[in-house]
Tab-separated table of C-alpha atoms in Angstrom:
chain	number	residue	atom	x	y	z
A	21	SER	CA	66.385	61.578	122.348
A	22	GLN	CA	69.812	60.560	121.061
A	23	GLN	CA	71.336	57.322	122.283
A	24	GLY	CA	74.818	58.690	121.723
A	25	GLU	CA	76.103	62.178	122.326
A	26	GLU	CA	79.554	63.290	121.266
A	27	ASP	CA	81.551	65.884	123.098
A	28	PRO	CA	82.804	68.398	122.158
A	29	GLN	CA	80.529	69.401	119.289
A	30	ALA	CA	83.459	71.087	117.582
A	31	LEU	CA	87.224	70.906	118.041
A	32	SER	CA	89.995	72.858	116.382
A	33	ILE	CA	93.651	71.850	116.818
A	34	GLN	CA	97.023	72.327	115.184
A	35	GLU	CA	98.548	69.677	112.970
A	36	GLY	CA	100.640	67.274	115.029
A	37	GLU	CA	98.539	67.636	118.161
A	38	ASN	CA	96.323	64.873	119.544
A	39	ALA	CA	92.539	65.069	119.275
A	40	THR	CA	90.231	63.477	121.809
A	41	MET	CA	86.509	63.062	121.298
A	42	ASN	CA	84.079	61.558	123.751
A	43	CYS	CA	80.816	59.710	123.360
A	44	SER	CA	78.234	59.013	126.023
A	45	TYR	CA	75.227	56.754	125.634
A	46	LYS	CA	72.187	55.841	127.650
A	47	THR	CA	71.432	52.125	127.533
A	48	SER	CA	73.503	48.925	127.653
A	49	ILE	CA	75.033	48.024	124.309
A	50	ASN	CA	76.548	45.147	122.383
A	51	ASN	CA	79.079	47.161	120.411
A	52	LEU	CA	80.228	50.719	119.816
A	53	GLN	CA	81.646	52.022	116.586
A	54	TRP	CA	83.313	55.214	115.428
A	55	TYR	CA	82.836	56.644	111.951
A	56	ARG	CA	84.325	59.564	110.035
A	57	GLN	CA	82.367	61.687	107.584
A	58	ASN	CA	83.891	64.050	105.068
A	59	SER	CA	81.882	66.709	103.280
A	60	GLY	CA	78.506	65.544	104.579
A	61	ARG	CA	78.308	62.419	102.467
A	62	GLY	CA	79.143	58.760	103.076
A	63	LEU	CA	80.588	57.663	106.383
A	64	VAL	CA	83.745	55.615	106.735
A	65	HIS	CA	83.964	52.941	109.396
A	66	LEU	CA	86.976	53.498	111.656
A	67	ILE	CA	86.810	51.001	114.483
A	68	LEU	CA	84.413	48.702	116.320
A	69	ILE	CA	84.803	47.881	119.998
A	70	ARG	CA	82.720	45.201	121.679
A	71	SER	CA	81.136	45.623	125.074
A	72	ASN	CA	83.603	43.187	126.661
A	73	GLU	CA	86.613	45.119	125.352
A	74	ARG	CA	88.161	48.126	127.063
A	75	GLU	CA	90.621	49.462	124.522
A	76	LYS	CA	91.378	49.055	120.862
A	77	HIS	CA	94.006	50.499	118.520
A	78	SER	CA	94.118	51.006	114.798
A	79	GLY	CA	97.035	52.975	113.412
A	80	ARG	CA	96.869	56.472	114.945
A	81	LEU	CA	93.464	55.753	116.479
A	82	ARG	CA	92.876	54.617	120.021
A	83	VAL	CA	89.389	53.867	121.309
A	84	THR	CA	88.450	53.187	124.901
A	85	LEU	CA	85.160	51.935	126.263
A	86	ASP	CA	83.915	52.230	129.838
A	87	THR	CA	80.619	50.389	130.090
A	88	SER	CA	80.194	51.325	133.744
A	89	LYS	CA	80.156	55.004	132.756
A	90	LYS	CA	78.468	54.338	129.415
A	91	SER	CA	81.141	56.293	127.626
A	92	SER	CA	83.797	55.932	124.968
A	93	SER	CA	86.635	58.082	123.724
A	94	LEU	CA	88.386	58.336	120.388
A	95	LEU	CA	91.960	59.592	120.390
A	96	ILE	CA	93.662	60.572	117.150
A	97	THR	CA	97.387	60.985	117.668
A	98	ALA	CA	99.687	63.220	115.615
A	99	SER	CA	96.747	64.721	113.737
A	100	ARG	CA	96.990	65.738	110.100
A	101	ALA	CA	95.029	68.219	108.018
A	102	ALA	CA	93.436	65.225	106.274
A	103	ASP	CA	91.840	64.205	109.585
A	104	THR	CA	89.531	67.217	109.289
A	105	ALA	CA	86.047	65.685	109.285
A	106	SER	CA	83.044	64.952	111.460
A	107	TYR	CA	83.340	61.966	113.767
A	108	PHE	CA	80.343	59.971	114.949
A	109	CYS	CA	79.927	57.261	117.508
A	110	ALA	CA	77.263	54.626	116.974
A	111	THR	CA	75.871	52.141	119.458
A	112	ASP	CA	73.602	49.135	119.118
A	113	PRO	CA	71.456	48.929	122.242
A	114	SER	CA	71.265	45.409	123.644
A	115	GLY	CA	68.454	43.435	122.084
A	116	THR	CA	68.421	45.496	118.900
A	117	TYR	CA	70.230	45.092	115.621
A	118	LYS	CA	70.550	48.657	114.490
A	119	TYR	CA	73.110	51.299	115.279
A	120	ILE	CA	72.025	54.614	116.673
A	121	PHE	CA	74.326	57.486	115.767
A	122	GLY	CA	75.262	60.458	117.863
A	123	THR	CA	75.281	64.041	116.660
A	124	GLY	CA	78.990	64.082	115.866
A	125	THR	CA	82.126	66.074	116.651
A	126	ARG	CA	83.402	68.408	113.941
A	127	LEU	CA	87.187	68.249	113.985
A	128	LYS	CA	89.292	70.838	112.216
A	129	VAL	CA	93.038	70.286	111.981
A	130	LEU	CA	94.935	73.424	111.051
A	131	ALA	CA	98.076	73.080	108.948
B	54	GLY	CA	80.349	45.253	93.797
B	55	ALA	CA	83.322	46.822	95.498
B	56	GLY	CA	81.264	49.242	97.530
B	57	VAL	CA	77.731	50.347	98.295
B	58	SER	CA	76.289	52.202	95.342
B	59	GLN	CA	73.446	54.696	95.620
B	60	SER	CA	71.567	56.433	92.860
B	61	PRO	CA	70.848	59.099	92.007
B	62	SER	CA	73.552	61.057	93.819
B	63	ASN	CA	71.408	64.184	93.686
B	64	LYS	CA	67.692	64.613	93.145
B	65	VAL	CA	65.665	67.791	92.973
B	66	THR	CA	61.929	67.272	92.950
B	67	GLU	CA	58.820	69.372	93.237
B	68	LYS	CA	56.714	69.199	96.345
B	69	GLY	CA	54.033	66.549	95.982
B	70	LYS	CA	55.943	64.336	93.551
B	71	ASP	CA	57.052	60.777	94.332
B	72	VAL	CA	60.732	59.816	94.364
B	73	GLU	CA	62.590	56.511	94.358
B	74	LEU	CA	66.055	56.144	95.805
B	75	ARG	CA	68.131	53.091	95.021
B	76	CYS	CA	70.781	51.246	97.002
B	77	ASP	CA	72.981	48.480	95.661
B	78	PRO	CA	74.792	46.885	98.620
B	79	ILE	CA	78.017	44.928	98.670
B	80	SER	CA	77.464	41.452	97.278
B	81	GLY	CA	76.881	38.957	100.067
B	82	HIS	CA	75.962	41.526	102.703
B	83	THR	CA	72.761	40.300	104.290
B	84	ALA	CA	72.017	43.383	106.381
B	85	LEU	CA	70.991	46.663	104.763
B	86	TYR	CA	70.118	49.932	106.483
B	87	TRP	CA	68.647	53.254	105.440
B	88	TYR	CA	69.427	56.437	107.346
B	89	ARG	CA	68.831	60.070	106.600
B	90	GLN	CA	70.827	63.076	107.612
B	91	SER	CA	69.527	66.596	107.620
B	92	LEU	CA	71.956	69.480	107.204
B	93	GLY	CA	74.459	69.549	110.058
B	94	GLN	CA	72.658	66.825	111.979
B	95	GLY	CA	73.364	63.264	113.026
B	96	LEU	CA	72.009	60.214	111.283
B	97	GLU	CA	68.376	59.257	111.739
B	98	PHE	CA	67.593	55.549	111.435
B	99	LEU	CA	64.830	54.748	108.942
B	100	ILE	CA	64.648	51.014	108.269
B	101	TYR	CA	66.654	47.805	108.494
B	102	PHE	CA	66.567	44.758	106.210
B	103	GLN	CA	67.827	41.290	106.978
B	104	GLY	CA	67.683	39.530	103.637
B	105	ASN	CA	64.428	40.634	102.024
B	106	SER	CA	62.483	41.128	105.225
B	107	ALA	CA	62.324	44.318	107.247
B	108	PRO	CA	62.052	43.444	110.923
B	109	ASP	CA	62.323	47.085	111.938
B	110	LYS	CA	60.486	49.848	110.118
B	111	SER	CA	60.151	51.956	113.218
B	112	GLY	CA	62.219	54.822	111.882
B	113	LEU	CA	60.096	55.578	108.840
B	114	PRO	CA	58.762	59.107	109.532
B	115	SER	CA	55.318	58.637	107.987
B	116	ASP	CA	53.268	56.342	105.793
B	117	ARG	CA	54.537	58.309	102.787
B	118	PHE	CA	57.810	56.423	103.217
B	119	SER	CA	58.219	52.807	102.156
B	120	ALA	CA	61.108	50.546	101.273
B	121	GLU	CA	61.637	47.163	99.768
B	122	ARG	CA	64.504	44.853	99.070
B	123	THR	CA	64.461	42.162	96.428
B	124	GLY	CA	66.667	39.120	95.926
B	125	GLY	CA	68.511	39.943	99.122
B	126	SER	CA	70.291	42.652	97.186
B	127	VAL	CA	69.039	45.954	95.764
B	128	SER	CA	66.809	48.111	97.919
B	129	THR	CA	64.605	51.038	96.964
B	130	LEU	CA	63.306	53.711	99.300
B	131	THR	CA	60.182	55.409	98.004
B	132	ILE	CA	58.850	58.723	99.263
B	133	GLN	CA	55.368	59.602	98.088
B	134	ARG	CA	53.970	63.120	97.906
B	135	THR	CA	57.284	64.654	98.940
B	136	GLN	CA	57.323	67.562	101.358
B	137	GLN	CA	60.028	70.160	101.938
B	138	GLU	CA	60.921	68.597	105.285
B	139	ASP	CA	61.925	65.442	103.388
B	140	SER	CA	64.953	67.314	102.042
B	141	ALA	CA	68.037	65.546	103.392
B	142	VAL	CA	70.844	63.205	102.436
B	143	TYR	CA	69.597	59.621	102.387
B	144	LEU	CA	72.322	57.154	103.249
B	145	CYS	CA	72.329	53.420	102.686
B	146	ALA	CA	74.679	51.020	104.436
B	147	SER	CA	75.244	47.298	104.317
B	148	SER	CA	77.068	44.853	106.530
B	149	LEU	CA	77.994	41.209	106.420
B	150	GLU	CA	76.049	40.517	109.566
B	151	GLN	CA	74.153	42.598	112.076
B	152	SER	CA	76.984	43.140	114.525
B	153	TYR	CA	79.631	44.061	111.959
B	154	GLY	CA	80.716	47.523	110.895
B	155	TYR	CA	78.734	49.194	108.158
B	156	THR	CA	79.894	50.164	104.701
B	157	PHE	CA	78.064	53.301	103.646
B	158	GLY	CA	77.210	54.518	100.203
B	159	SER	CA	77.832	58.137	99.215
B	160	GLY	CA	74.201	59.003	99.702
B	161	THR	CA	71.445	60.655	97.698
B	162	ARG	CA	70.958	64.352	98.351
B	163	LEU	CA	67.242	65.003	98.006
B	164	THR	CA	65.992	68.550	97.633
B	165	VAL	CA	62.248	69.192	97.587
B	166	VAL	CA	61.347	72.584	96.134
């Protein structure tokens, strides 16, 4: 079964609105990352948050991590059409050295 | 190099043939990972290299799959006697160390006909 599950599976919003995606995972982790994928090819690393961090910002991105609930959220503010992509969370379960990816959220930003 | 390079970008092969997929990671990145992604799905972990050794091969789907890495750099993923269910995009990623973010290549889209 998947270590990480994103929610919702698909999201459609208007340009300028905020987009929030959630990720839940099952076991304790060292780190959690968010990636973006355009057109089903290579993924782009967005942000990494460590298990002892609660919130991180990068430009229009805000990531939160709640280890007690085993969940994370990715907020994209003031969305643009170029943000249209699939977004994946990835976690590295404690004691391992590989990231397990969730199934992704497909975001569509309408101009 | 500036990024992770994978070749070929697309490969169509007949069922039963062997294929080799190549990954050239960022220079100096000690960790290298192979994933595959079937249409509309998440990423499935295949194998991880630290230097030339592969401490975790647990994701390889069958003994038809093998991978090696030489000189702490280039890696090849070999699929023998390809089957239609092997059709997917095979993604390679490298990172400076295990706990760092990955840099992904653009992938090889494998189609077995």
